[in-house]
Coordinates of C-alpha atoms in Angstrom, one line a residue:
M1 CA 72.8 -33.4 161.7
K2 CA 70.3 -30.8 160.5
G3 CA 67.0 -30.9 161.4
A4 CA 63.9 -28.8 161.5
T5 CA 64.9 -26.5 164.3
M6 CA 68.1 -24.4 165.2
E7 CA 69.6 -27.2 167.0
H8 CA 72.0 -29.2 165.1
S9 CA 73.7 -31.8 166.8
G10 CA 75.4 -35.4 165.3
F11 CA 76.3 -37.8 163.7
F12 CA 75.1 -40.8 165.0
N13 CA 73.7 -44.1 163.0
S14 CA 71.3 -44.1 160.9
I15 CA 68.3 -46.5 161.9
D16 CA 66.3 -46.7 158.4
G17 CA 68.0 -43.8 156.5
D18 CA 66.5 -41.1 159.3
R19 CA 70.0 -40.4 159.4
R20 CA 71.5 -39.0 156.2
Y21 CA 74.4 -36.8 156.2
L22 CA 75.5 -34.2 153.5
A23 CA 79.3 -33.5 153.3
E24 CA 78.8 -29.2 154.1
D25 CA 77.8 -31.4 157.5
W26 CA 81.4 -32.5 157.6
A27 CA 82.5 -29.2 156.1
A28 CA 81.1 -27.1 159.1
Y29 CA 81.8 -29.9 161.8
F30 CA 85.6 -29.4 161.0
S31 CA 86.0 -25.6 160.2
S32 CA 84.9 -25.1 163.6
F33 CA 88.1 -26.1 165.0
V34 CA 91.1 -26.3 162.0
G35 CA 91.5 -22.8 160.6
N36 CA 92.2 -21.7 157.0
G37 CA 95.6 -22.4 155.3
I38 CA 98.4 -24.5 154.1
F39 CA 100.4 -27.2 156.4
P40 CA 103.7 -25.5 157.9
L41 CA 105.2 -29.3 158.1
P42 CA 107.6 -29.3 155.2
A43 CA 109.2 -26.2 154.9
T44 CA 108.8 -25.9 152.0
S45 CA 104.9 -27.3 151.1
L46 CA 102.9 -26.0 148.0
Q47 CA 106.1 -23.2 147.7
V48 CA 105.6 -21.5 144.2
I49 CA 108.7 -21.9 142.1
V50 CA 110.4 -21.2 138.5
A51 CA 110.2 -23.2 136.6
S52 CA 111.4 -22.5 133.0
G53 CA 109.9 -19.9 129.7
R54 CA 106.2 -19.2 132.0
N55 CA 106.1 -21.4 133.7
V56 CA 105.9 -21.9 137.0
T57 CA 106.1 -24.8 139.9
V58 CA 104.1 -26.3 143.1
R59 CA 105.6 -28.0 145.5
A60 CA 103.6 -30.9 146.9
G61 CA 101.7 -30.0 150.1
R62 CA 98.3 -30.1 152.0
A63 CA 96.4 -27.2 152.5
W64 CA 92.6 -27.1 154.6
I65 CA 89.7 -24.3 153.1
N66 CA 86.4 -23.6 154.4
G67 CA 86.6 -27.9 156.7
Y68 CA 87.5 -28.7 153.4
F69 CA 91.3 -30.9 152.8
Y70 CA 93.2 -30.2 150.0
H71 CA 96.8 -32.6 149.1
N72 CA 99.3 -32.4 146.3
S73 CA 101.3 -35.4 146.3
A74 CA 103.6 -34.4 143.2
N75 CA 105.4 -30.9 142.0
L76 CA 102.7 -29.1 139.6
T77 CA 103.7 -27.1 136.9
L78 CA 101.8 -24.5 136.2
Q79 CA 101.9 -22.4 132.5
L80 CA 101.1 -18.3 132.8
P81 CA 99.4 -16.4 130.2
L82 CA 102.2 -13.9 127.6
A83 CA 103.2 -10.7 128.4
D84 CA 102.0 -7.4 127.7
S85 CA 104.3 -6.5 125.0
T86 CA 105.0 -3.3 126.8
R87 CA 103.5 -2.9 130.1
R88 CA 104.4 -5.1 133.5
R89 CA 101.2 -7.0 135.4
I90 CA 101.0 -9.1 138.6
D91 CA 99.5 -12.7 138.3
R92 CA 98.6 -14.3 141.6
I93 CA 99.2 -18.6 142.3
V94 CA 95.7 -19.5 144.1
L95 CA 94.4 -22.4 145.9
R96 CA 90.7 -22.0 144.7
W97 CA 87.8 -23.9 146.8
D98 CA 84.4 -24.0 144.2
V99 CA 81.4 -25.0 145.7
L100 CA 80.0 -25.2 142.5
A101 CA 83.0 -26.9 140.6
R102 CA 82.9 -28.8 143.6
S103 CA 86.4 -28.9 143.9
V104 CA 90.1 -27.6 145.5
V105 CA 92.5 -26.7 142.9
A106 CA 95.7 -24.9 142.3
Q107 CA 95.7 -21.9 139.2
V108 CA 97.1 -19.3 137.7
K109 CA 95.1 -15.2 138.2
R110 CA 95.6 -13.4 135.8
G111 CA 95.8 -9.7 137.0
T112 CA 96.0 -6.5 134.9
A113 CA 98.7 -5.5 132.5
V114 CA 99.1 -0.9 133.2
T115 CA 101.3 1.9 134.3
N116 CA 101.3 0.1 138.3
P117 CA 100.5 -2.9 138.6
Q118 CA 98.4 -4.4 141.2
P119 CA 97.9 -7.9 142.0
P120 CA 94.2 -8.8 141.5
A121 CA 91.7 -9.3 144.2
L122 CA 90.5 -13.0 145.6
Q123 CA 87.6 -14.4 145.9
R124 CA 85.5 -15.1 149.5
N125 CA 82.7 -15.0 149.1
A126 CA 79.8 -18.2 149.6
D127 CA 80.6 -20.0 145.7
A128 CA 84.2 -19.2 146.7
W129 CA 87.5 -18.9 148.8
E130 CA 91.3 -17.9 147.0
L131 CA 94.5 -18.6 149.5
C132 CA 98.0 -16.9 147.8
L133 CA 100.5 -19.0 147.3
A134 CA 102.8 -16.9 145.8
D135 CA 103.1 -13.3 143.8
V136 CA 104.4 -13.2 140.2
D137 CA 106.0 -10.1 138.7
V138 CA 105.9 -10.8 134.7
G139 CA 107.6 -8.1 133.3
A140 CA 106.9 -6.1 130.1
G141 CA 107.4 -8.5 126.4
A142 CA 109.0 -11.0 129.8
V143 CA 109.2 -14.4 127.8
S144 CA 110.7 -16.6 131.1
L145 CA 110.7 -15.9 134.5
T146 CA 113.6 -15.8 137.2
Q147 CA 112.5 -16.6 140.7
A148 CA 113.3 -12.9 142.1
N149 CA 110.3 -12.3 140.5
I150 CA 108.2 -14.8 142.6
T151 CA 106.7 -13.0 146.4
D152 CA 106.0 -16.0 148.8
T153 CA 102.7 -15.2 150.5
R154 CA 102.1 -18.5 152.2
W155 CA 102.9 -17.6 155.5
N156 CA 100.4 -13.7 155.6
A157 CA 97.6 -14.7 157.4
A158 CA 95.5 -12.3 155.3
L159 CA 96.9 -14.0 152.1
C160 CA 97.1 -17.6 152.5
G161 CA 98.3 -19.0 156.1
Q162 CA 98.8 -22.3 158.1
V163 CA 96.3 -23.9 159.8
T164 CA 94.8 -23.2 163.4
S165 CA 93.3 -25.4 165.7
V166 CA 91.0 -24.8 168.5
L167 CA 93.4 -27.5 170.5
E168 CA 96.4 -25.7 171.2
T169 CA 97.1 -23.5 173.0
S170 CA 99.5 -20.7 173.0
H171 CA 103.1 -20.2 174.6
T172 CA 106.0 -19.8 174.3
H173 CA 109.6 -21.9 174.4
P174 CA 113.4 -20.7 175.1
A175 CA 115.5 -21.0 172.1
A176 CA 117.5 -23.5 174.5
D177 CA 114.0 -26.1 174.9
I178 CA 113.7 -26.3 171.1
V179 CA 116.6 -29.7 170.9
S180 CA 114.9 -30.9 168.0
G181 CA 113.2 -31.0 164.4
L182 CA 113.6 -26.4 162.3
L183 CA 112.3 -24.0 163.1
P184 CA 110.3 -22.7 159.8
I185 CA 111.1 -19.6 158.6
A186 CA 106.9 -18.8 158.9
R187 CA 107.8 -18.6 163.1
G188 CA 111.3 -17.0 162.2
G189 CA 113.5 -19.7 161.8
T190 CA 115.6 -20.6 158.8
N191 CA 114.0 -24.3 158.5
A192 CA 118.0 -25.1 157.6
T193 CA 120.9 -26.9 160.6
T194 CA 123.9 -25.0 158.1
T195 CA 124.4 -20.8 157.3
A196 CA 125.0 -22.0 153.6
A197 CA 121.2 -24.2 153.1
A198 CA 119.4 -20.9 155.8
L199 CA 120.5 -18.7 153.0
A200 CA 119.0 -20.8 150.8
N201 CA 116.3 -21.2 152.4
L202 CA 116.2 -17.4 153.1
G203 CA 117.0 -16.4 149.9
A204 CA 120.0 -14.4 151.3
A205 CA 123.7 -14.6 150.1
P206 CA 126.7 -14.8 152.4
A207 CA 128.1 -11.1 153.7
A208 CA 131.0 -11.4 151.1
H209 CA 129.6 -12.2 147.9
N210 CA 129.9 -11.5 144.5
H211 CA 127.3 -10.4 141.3
N212 CA 126.8 -10.9 137.4
A213 CA 126.4 -7.7 136.0
S214 CA 123.1 -9.2 134.7
A215 CA 121.8 -9.1 138.8
I216 CA 122.5 -5.1 139.5
N217 CA 119.0 -4.0 138.2
A218 CA 118.7 -0.7 140.0
G219 CA 120.4 1.9 141.5
T220 CA 123.9 3.3 140.5
L221 CA 127.4 1.4 141.4
P222 CA 129.1 3.8 143.0
I223 CA 132.7 4.9 142.4
A224 CA 134.1 3.7 145.9
R225 CA 133.2 -0.4 145.0
G226 CA 134.8 0.5 141.3
G227 CA 131.7 1.8 139.6
T228 CA 131.3 5.1 138.3
N229 CA 127.9 5.9 140.2
A230 CA 126.4 6.6 136.6
A231 CA 123.6 4.7 133.9
T232 CA 125.3 6.8 131.0
A233 CA 128.4 6.5 129.6
A234 CA 128.3 10.0 129.2
A235 CA 127.5 10.7 132.9
A236 CA 130.1 7.8 133.9
L237 CA 133.5 10.1 132.4
T238 CA 131.5 12.9 133.9
S239 CA 131.1 11.4 137.6
L240 CA 135.1 9.3 136.8
G241 CA 136.8 13.1 135.6
A242 CA 137.9 11.9 132.2
A243 CA 136.7 12.0 128.5
P244 CA 135.6 10.0 125.9
A245 CA 137.9 7.6 124.0
V246 CA 137.0 10.0 120.7
H247 CA 137.3 13.7 122.0
N248 CA 139.5 16.9 120.8
H249 CA 142.5 19.4 123.1
N250 CA 143.3 23.5 122.6
A251 CA 146.3 23.5 121.9
S252 CA 146.1 25.0 125.1
N253 CA 145.2 22.4 127.1
I254 CA 149.1 20.3 125.8
N255 CA 151.5 22.1 128.5
A256 CA 154.0 20.2 128.1
G257 CA 156.2 17.5 126.1
T258 CA 155.6 17.3 122.3
L259 CA 153.0 15.7 119.9
P260 CA 154.9 13.1 117.4
L261 CA 154.7 12.6 114.5
A262 CA 152.5 9.3 114.5
R263 CA 149.0 11.5 116.1
G264 CA 150.1 14.5 114.3
G265 CA 151.9 16.5 115.2
T266 CA 156.0 17.4 115.3
N267 CA 157.9 16.6 116.8
A268 CA 159.6 20.1 118.3
T269 CA 158.7 23.5 120.2
S270 CA 160.2 25.6 117.5
A271 CA 159.2 26.2 114.2
A272 CA 162.6 26.2 112.6
A273 CA 163.1 22.0 114.4
A274 CA 159.7 21.1 113.3
L275 CA 160.2 21.7 108.9
T276 CA 163.6 19.7 110.3
S277 CA 161.3 16.9 111.9
L278 CA 159.3 17.1 109.1
G279 CA 161.2 17.5 106.2
A280 CA 160.0 20.2 105.3
A281 CA 160.9 24.0 103.7
P282 CA 160.3 27.7 105.0
A283 CA 157.6 28.8 103.1
V284 CA 159.9 31.1 101.2
H285 CA 162.4 28.6 100.0
N286 CA 164.8 29.2 97.2
H287 CA 164.9 25.3 94.7
N288 CA 167.3 25.1 92.0
A289 CA 166.3 23.6 88.7
S290 CA 167.5 21.0 89.3
N291 CA 165.7 20.2 92.3
I292 CA 163.1 20.4 90.1
N293 CA 162.0 16.4 89.4
A294 CA 158.4 15.9 89.0
G295 CA 155.2 17.4 87.6
T296 CA 155.4 20.6 86.0
L297 CA 155.7 24.7 87.2
P298 CA 151.6 25.9 87.1
L299 CA 150.9 28.8 85.3
A300 CA 149.9 30.7 88.5
R301 CA 154.0 30.1 89.8
G302 CA 155.8 31.1 86.4
G303 CA 155.4 27.4 84.6
T304 CA 154.1 26.6 81.8
N305 CA 152.4 23.5 82.9
A306 CA 154.1 21.6 80.3
T307 CA 156.1 19.4 79.6
S308 CA 157.0 20.0 75.5
A309 CA 157.5 23.1 73.9
A310 CA 154.1 22.6 72.0
A311 CA 151.7 21.9 75.5
A312 CA 154.0 25.0 77.1
L313 CA 152.1 27.1 73.8
T314 CA 149.5 25.7 74.3
S315 CA 149.0 25.8 78.0
L316 CA 149.6 29.6 77.4
G317 CA 147.3 30.4 75.0
A318 CA 150.5 31.0 72.4
A319 CA 151.4 30.0 69.6
P320 CA 154.9 29.4 67.4
A321 CA 156.6 31.5 66.1
V322 CA 156.1 30.4 62.5
H323 CA 152.2 29.3 62.6
T324 CA 149.4 31.2 60.7
H325 CA 146.0 32.5 60.6
T326 CA 142.1 31.5 59.4
I327 CA 139.7 34.4 58.5
S328 CA 137.8 34.1 62.1
D329 CA 141.7 34.7 63.4
F330 CA 141.0 38.3 62.7
N331 CA 138.8 40.4 65.2
T332 CA 141.3 43.9 64.8
G333 CA 143.0 46.5 62.7
T334 CA 143.6 45.2 58.5
L335 CA 145.9 43.3 56.5
P336 CA 148.1 45.5 54.3
I337 CA 148.1 44.9 50.2
N338 CA 151.5 42.9 51.1
R339 CA 150.4 40.3 53.2
G340 CA 148.0 39.0 50.9
G341 CA 145.4 41.3 52.7
T342 CA 143.4 45.3 51.0
N343 CA 144.2 47.0 54.0
A344 CA 140.5 47.5 54.6
T345 CA 137.5 47.3 56.2
S346 CA 135.1 47.5 53.7
A347 CA 134.5 46.6 50.3
A348 CA 133.7 49.1 48.6
A349 CA 137.3 50.6 50.1
A350 CA 138.8 47.6 49.4
L351 CA 138.4 48.0 46.2
T352 CA 139.5 51.3 46.1
S353 CA 142.5 50.1 47.6
L354 CA 143.2 47.0 45.1
G355 CA 142.4 49.8 42.1
A356 CA 139.3 47.2 41.6
A357 CA 136.2 47.6 40.0
P358 CA 132.2 46.5 41.4
A359 CA 131.4 43.6 40.3
V360 CA 128.7 44.9 38.6
H361 CA 130.3 48.1 37.0
N362 CA 129.2 49.6 33.3
H363 CA 131.7 51.3 31.3
N364 CA 131.6 54.1 28.3
A365 CA 132.5 53.1 24.5
S366 CA 135.4 54.9 24.6
N367 CA 137.1 52.3 27.4
I368 CA 136.9 49.5 25.1
N369 CA 140.1 49.0 23.2
A370 CA 140.4 46.0 22.0
G371 CA 137.9 42.6 20.7
R372 CA 134.6 42.5 19.7
L373 CA 131.1 41.8 21.9
T374 CA 130.5 38.1 21.5
T375 CA 126.8 36.2 21.4
A376 CA 128.6 35.0 25.1
R377 CA 129.2 38.3 25.9
L378 CA 125.7 39.3 25.5
P379 CA 123.4 40.3 28.3
T380 CA 122.0 37.3 30.0
V381 CA 118.3 37.1 29.7
D382 CA 115.5 36.1 32.2
D383 CA 112.2 36.4 32.1
T384 CA 112.8 38.9 34.9
S385 CA 114.0 41.3 31.8
V386 CA 117.3 42.8 29.7
V387 CA 118.8 44.9 28.9
L388 CA 119.2 46.6 25.1
S389 CA 121.1 49.6 23.3
I390 CA 117.8 50.4 21.4
A391 CA 116.7 53.5 18.9
T392 CA 112.8 53.8 19.8
T393 CA 112.4 56.2 16.6
A394 CA 114.1 56.4 12.9
G395 CA 117.1 58.1 13.1
A396 CA 117.6 58.6 16.7
S397 CA 120.6 58.0 19.2
P398 CA 121.4 54.3 20.4
A399 CA 120.2 54.2 24.4
F400 CA 120.6 52.0 26.4
R401 CA 117.0 50.4 27.6
K402 CA 115.4 48.3 29.9
V403 CA 113.6 46.6 28.6
S404 CA 111.8 43.5 30.8
N405 CA 109.2 40.2 29.2
A406 CA 106.2 42.0 30.5
M407 CA 107.0 45.2 28.0
L408 CA 108.2 42.6 25.0
A409 CA 105.1 40.5 25.0
T410 CA 103.3 43.7 24.3
M411 CA 105.3 45.3 21.3
S412 CA 104.1 44.1 18.1
S413 CA 107.4 44.6 16.9
M414 CA 110.1 47.4 17.4
R415 CA 113.6 49.0 15.8
I416 CA 116.7 47.9 16.5
K417 CA 120.0 49.6 15.0
G418 CA 123.5 47.3 14.1
N419 CA 127.0 48.5 13.9
N420 CA 129.4 46.1 13.9
T421 CA 131.0 46.8 10.2
S422 CA 132.0 50.2 10.9
V423 CA 129.3 51.9 8.9
T424 CA 126.1 53.6 9.5
A425 CA 123.6 50.9 8.8
A426 CA 120.0 50.7 8.2
V427 CA 117.1 50.9 11.2
L428 CA 115.6 47.3 10.5
D429 CA 112.3 46.9 12.1
L430 CA 111.9 43.5 13.8
T431 CA 109.3 41.9 15.6
T432 CA 109.9 40.5 19.6
A433 CA 110.0 36.4 18.6
Q434 CA 112.6 38.0 16.2
V435 CA 114.2 39.6 18.9
R436 CA 114.0 36.8 21.8
T437 CA 115.8 35.2 18.3
M438 CA 118.5 37.1 18.2
L439 CA 119.0 37.3 22.0
G440 CA 119.1 33.9 21.7
M441 CA 116.0 34.3 24.9
E442 CA 113.0 32.9 25.5
S443 CA 110.9 30.8 27.8
G444 CA 108.0 28.5 28.2
T445 CA 106.4 25.2 29.6
W446 CA 107.8 22.2 28.8
T447 CA 106.1 18.5 29.3
P448 CA 108.2 15.4 30.7
T449 CA 108.2 12.2 30.5
L450 CA 109.4 8.8 32.1
A451 CA 112.1 8.1 30.1
N452 CA 112.2 4.2 31.8
A453 CA 108.1 3.9 32.1
A454 CA 107.6 0.2 33.4
G455 CA 104.8 -1.4 33.9
S456 CA 102.0 0.6 35.8
V457 CA 104.4 3.7 36.9
T458 CA 102.9 6.8 36.1
I459 CA 103.4 10.3 36.3
A460 CA 101.9 13.7 36.3
N461 CA 103.3 17.1 35.3
A462 CA 102.3 19.7 38.4
G463 CA 103.8 22.8 36.3
S464 CA 107.2 22.3 34.4
R465 CA 108.5 25.6 32.5
F466 CA 112.0 26.6 31.5
V467 CA 114.1 29.7 30.7
R468 CA 117.2 29.6 27.7
S469 CA 119.6 32.8 27.8
G470 CA 121.6 31.8 24.8
R471 CA 123.1 28.9 25.3
K472 CA 122.1 28.8 29.0
V473 CA 119.3 26.5 30.0
T474 CA 117.0 26.5 33.2
A475 CA 114.7 24.6 33.2
F476 CA 112.2 24.4 36.5
L477 CA 110.5 20.3 37.1
R478 CA 108.3 19.2 40.1
V479 CA 106.2 15.9 38.9
T480 CA 104.5 13.6 40.9
L481 CA 105.3 9.7 40.7
G482 CA 102.9 7.3 41.2
N483 CA 101.2 3.4 41.6
G484 CA 105.0 2.6 42.7
P485 CA 106.9 0.3 40.1
T486 CA 106.1 -3.9 38.6
S487 CA 109.4 -4.5 39.3
G488 CA 113.0 -3.3 40.9
G489 CA 115.4 -0.9 39.5
N490 CA 113.6 0.7 38.3
Q491 CA 115.6 3.6 37.6
I492 CA 114.2 7.5 37.3
R493 CA 114.7 9.1 34.6
I494 CA 112.6 13.1 33.4
G495 CA 112.8 12.8 29.6
G496 CA 111.1 15.6 27.6
L497 CA 113.7 18.9 28.1
P498 CA 112.6 21.2 25.7
F499 CA 116.8 21.6 24.0
S500 CA 118.7 19.3 24.4
T501 CA 122.9 19.1 25.9
T502 CA 126.1 19.9 23.6
G503 CA 127.4 16.1 23.2
G504 CA 124.9 14.9 24.7
N505 CA 127.0 14.7 27.2
A506 CA 126.4 17.2 29.8
V507 CA 126.6 18.1 33.6
G508 CA 123.4 19.8 35.8
S509 CA 123.2 21.7 38.6
F510 CA 119.9 21.6 40.9
A511 CA 118.9 24.3 43.3
A512 CA 116.0 22.3 45.4
I513 CA 114.9 18.1 45.5
E514 CA 111.4 17.4 48.0
N515 CA 111.5 13.5 47.5
S516 CA 110.3 10.7 49.8
F517 CA 113.3 9.7 50.4
A518 CA 114.9 10.0 53.9
S519 CA 118.2 9.1 53.0
L520 CA 118.5 11.7 49.7
S521 CA 116.3 14.9 51.9
S522 CA 119.7 17.5 51.7
P523 CA 121.2 17.9 47.6
S524 CA 124.7 18.7 49.5
G525 CA 125.2 14.8 48.0
N526 CA 122.8 14.7 45.4
L527 CA 123.6 15.0 41.2
V528 CA 121.2 15.0 38.9
R529 CA 123.1 15.0 34.7
V530 CA 121.5 15.2 31.4
F531 CA 122.1 13.0 28.5
G532 CA 120.4 14.3 25.2
S533 CA 117.2 15.5 27.6
T534 CA 117.4 13.2 29.4
I535 CA 117.7 14.2 33.8
F536 CA 119.3 11.5 35.4
F537 CA 118.8 11.5 39.3
Q538 CA 122.2 10.1 41.2
S539 CA 123.4 10.0 45.0
V540 CA 127.4 11.0 46.0
N541 CA 129.0 8.4 48.6
G542 CA 132.7 9.5 48.4
S543 CA 133.7 8.7 44.9
S544 CA 130.7 6.9 43.5
F545 CA 128.0 7.2 42.0
N546 CA 124.5 5.9 42.4
Y547 CA 120.9 5.9 40.3
W548 CA 117.6 7.0 42.3
N549 CA 115.9 4.0 41.9
I550 CA 111.8 4.8 41.6
P551 CA 110.4 4.3 44.9
N552 CA 107.2 1.7 46.1
G553 CA 104.4 4.6 46.8
T554 CA 104.2 8.2 45.3
V555 CA 106.8 10.1 45.4
T556 CA 106.9 14.0 44.5
I557 CA 110.6 15.9 42.4
A558 CA 110.7 19.5 41.9
A559 CA 114.5 20.8 41.0
T560 CA 115.7 23.7 38.9
I561 CA 118.5 22.1 37.0
T562 CA 120.7 24.7 35.1
Y563 CA 122.6 22.6 31.9
E564 CA 124.6 24.3 28.0
T565 CA 122.5 23.0 24.8
N566 CA 124.1 22.5 21.7
L567 CA 121.9 25.7 19.8

């Protein structure tokens, strides 16, 4: 009983409640003669063993802490926290006496994951006291445990120990005095009656035993024990004096026997025997033509690399005995006249060689020895110039002069002398207009019309003119069609030509065409026809002709049309 003085005693019966005792009083009483620890019997008392996964089992048993009693009547399962992914830690399974919780329980005391982990320190003060039953090594990323990961600390007096009592006396016994029971492991025994049971209790193996390869987790197995004394394949090969499965040999390493054909060798010890073994011929050898039964002989070996005469000529870059050449094939020399050539390298030299005259040349009157000059042979007149044989003054001799349209436009009159009757003709005074008419030369503008106008289609003349030289008429056309057709199928027909065609049906030509038809952008496949004084635009497709239709919208047509009139 606790009193107000320094003296304590107990336990006595209470009279009217004058003797009340606390749990602490009883604990102090028992702790005075019973020390902390586990009860050693049975030997498995509160032993920690592996269960499954991260679970461990605390077997049934009893313990004593600071005068308080603990009893686990059946196997108790505890689960350890998840392992760290990269580092180890050491957890502890402890019995914890907790004053505030008023209990003694078994629990996991988690360690810290570091490179070199240490078990967590035990709490031992007035608030709590812990006994360590076992340390558990939790590997990095481990998802399960083995018994090898568990270190039993029950018999370590500094961490746990077994219950002691002041009633016991210290003494020893020789082995012969032990006639019953089992000497526990904590007393240096095996807690077993057979060798096998002793080995099992001690966690040991028989002297002669085997290990699965997975059980070897440290060190290397020496060569003398059937191992390689190495931790890597390369080191093992070196240790054993062996080579990798795939390796090479220098020719100098082959010092006996012959390498068979199956291994890429020749199975022979001489070049001649090797060729025979391989069914091969010497580097220098000959073949009869009858021996060549497949493939073609390449050019580099004096062959043609071909199986036919035509292919051989192509392969050799040669031509057949009888062949022709295009102009582009002649790159040196000159083609003689007897081969249809000119035997010259320039136009002037070719004309001389052929005894011909240039396309444009003059003749003296003495060179004209037959016929007479017809209208069709009159000089070509355009809006630039005309060459006439005229006399500029009365009685003067005729002379060739180049008279331009500009000159004619400023001349009110001129004199021209003709001599078609072999007698001297009189000098005639002619006006410029008369000269133009006489020479069949005139120029001016003309007004195009839409020959088959329909609906609201309009035509705008953007400047059209003409030049006539004799019966040859060149009409320049540029018009814009607008507003589109009121109904489909209206053909493009432009009328208003200043002169009609001969016979009412003549084919004209054009030098340029501008329009919005994508398919008609090039004149090579298009043409115009002139009937009377009307122009018809057509496209050529093979042997058929299709008339152009007026497009829906605005289109500009520009063309140069040359045809013959019936004058």
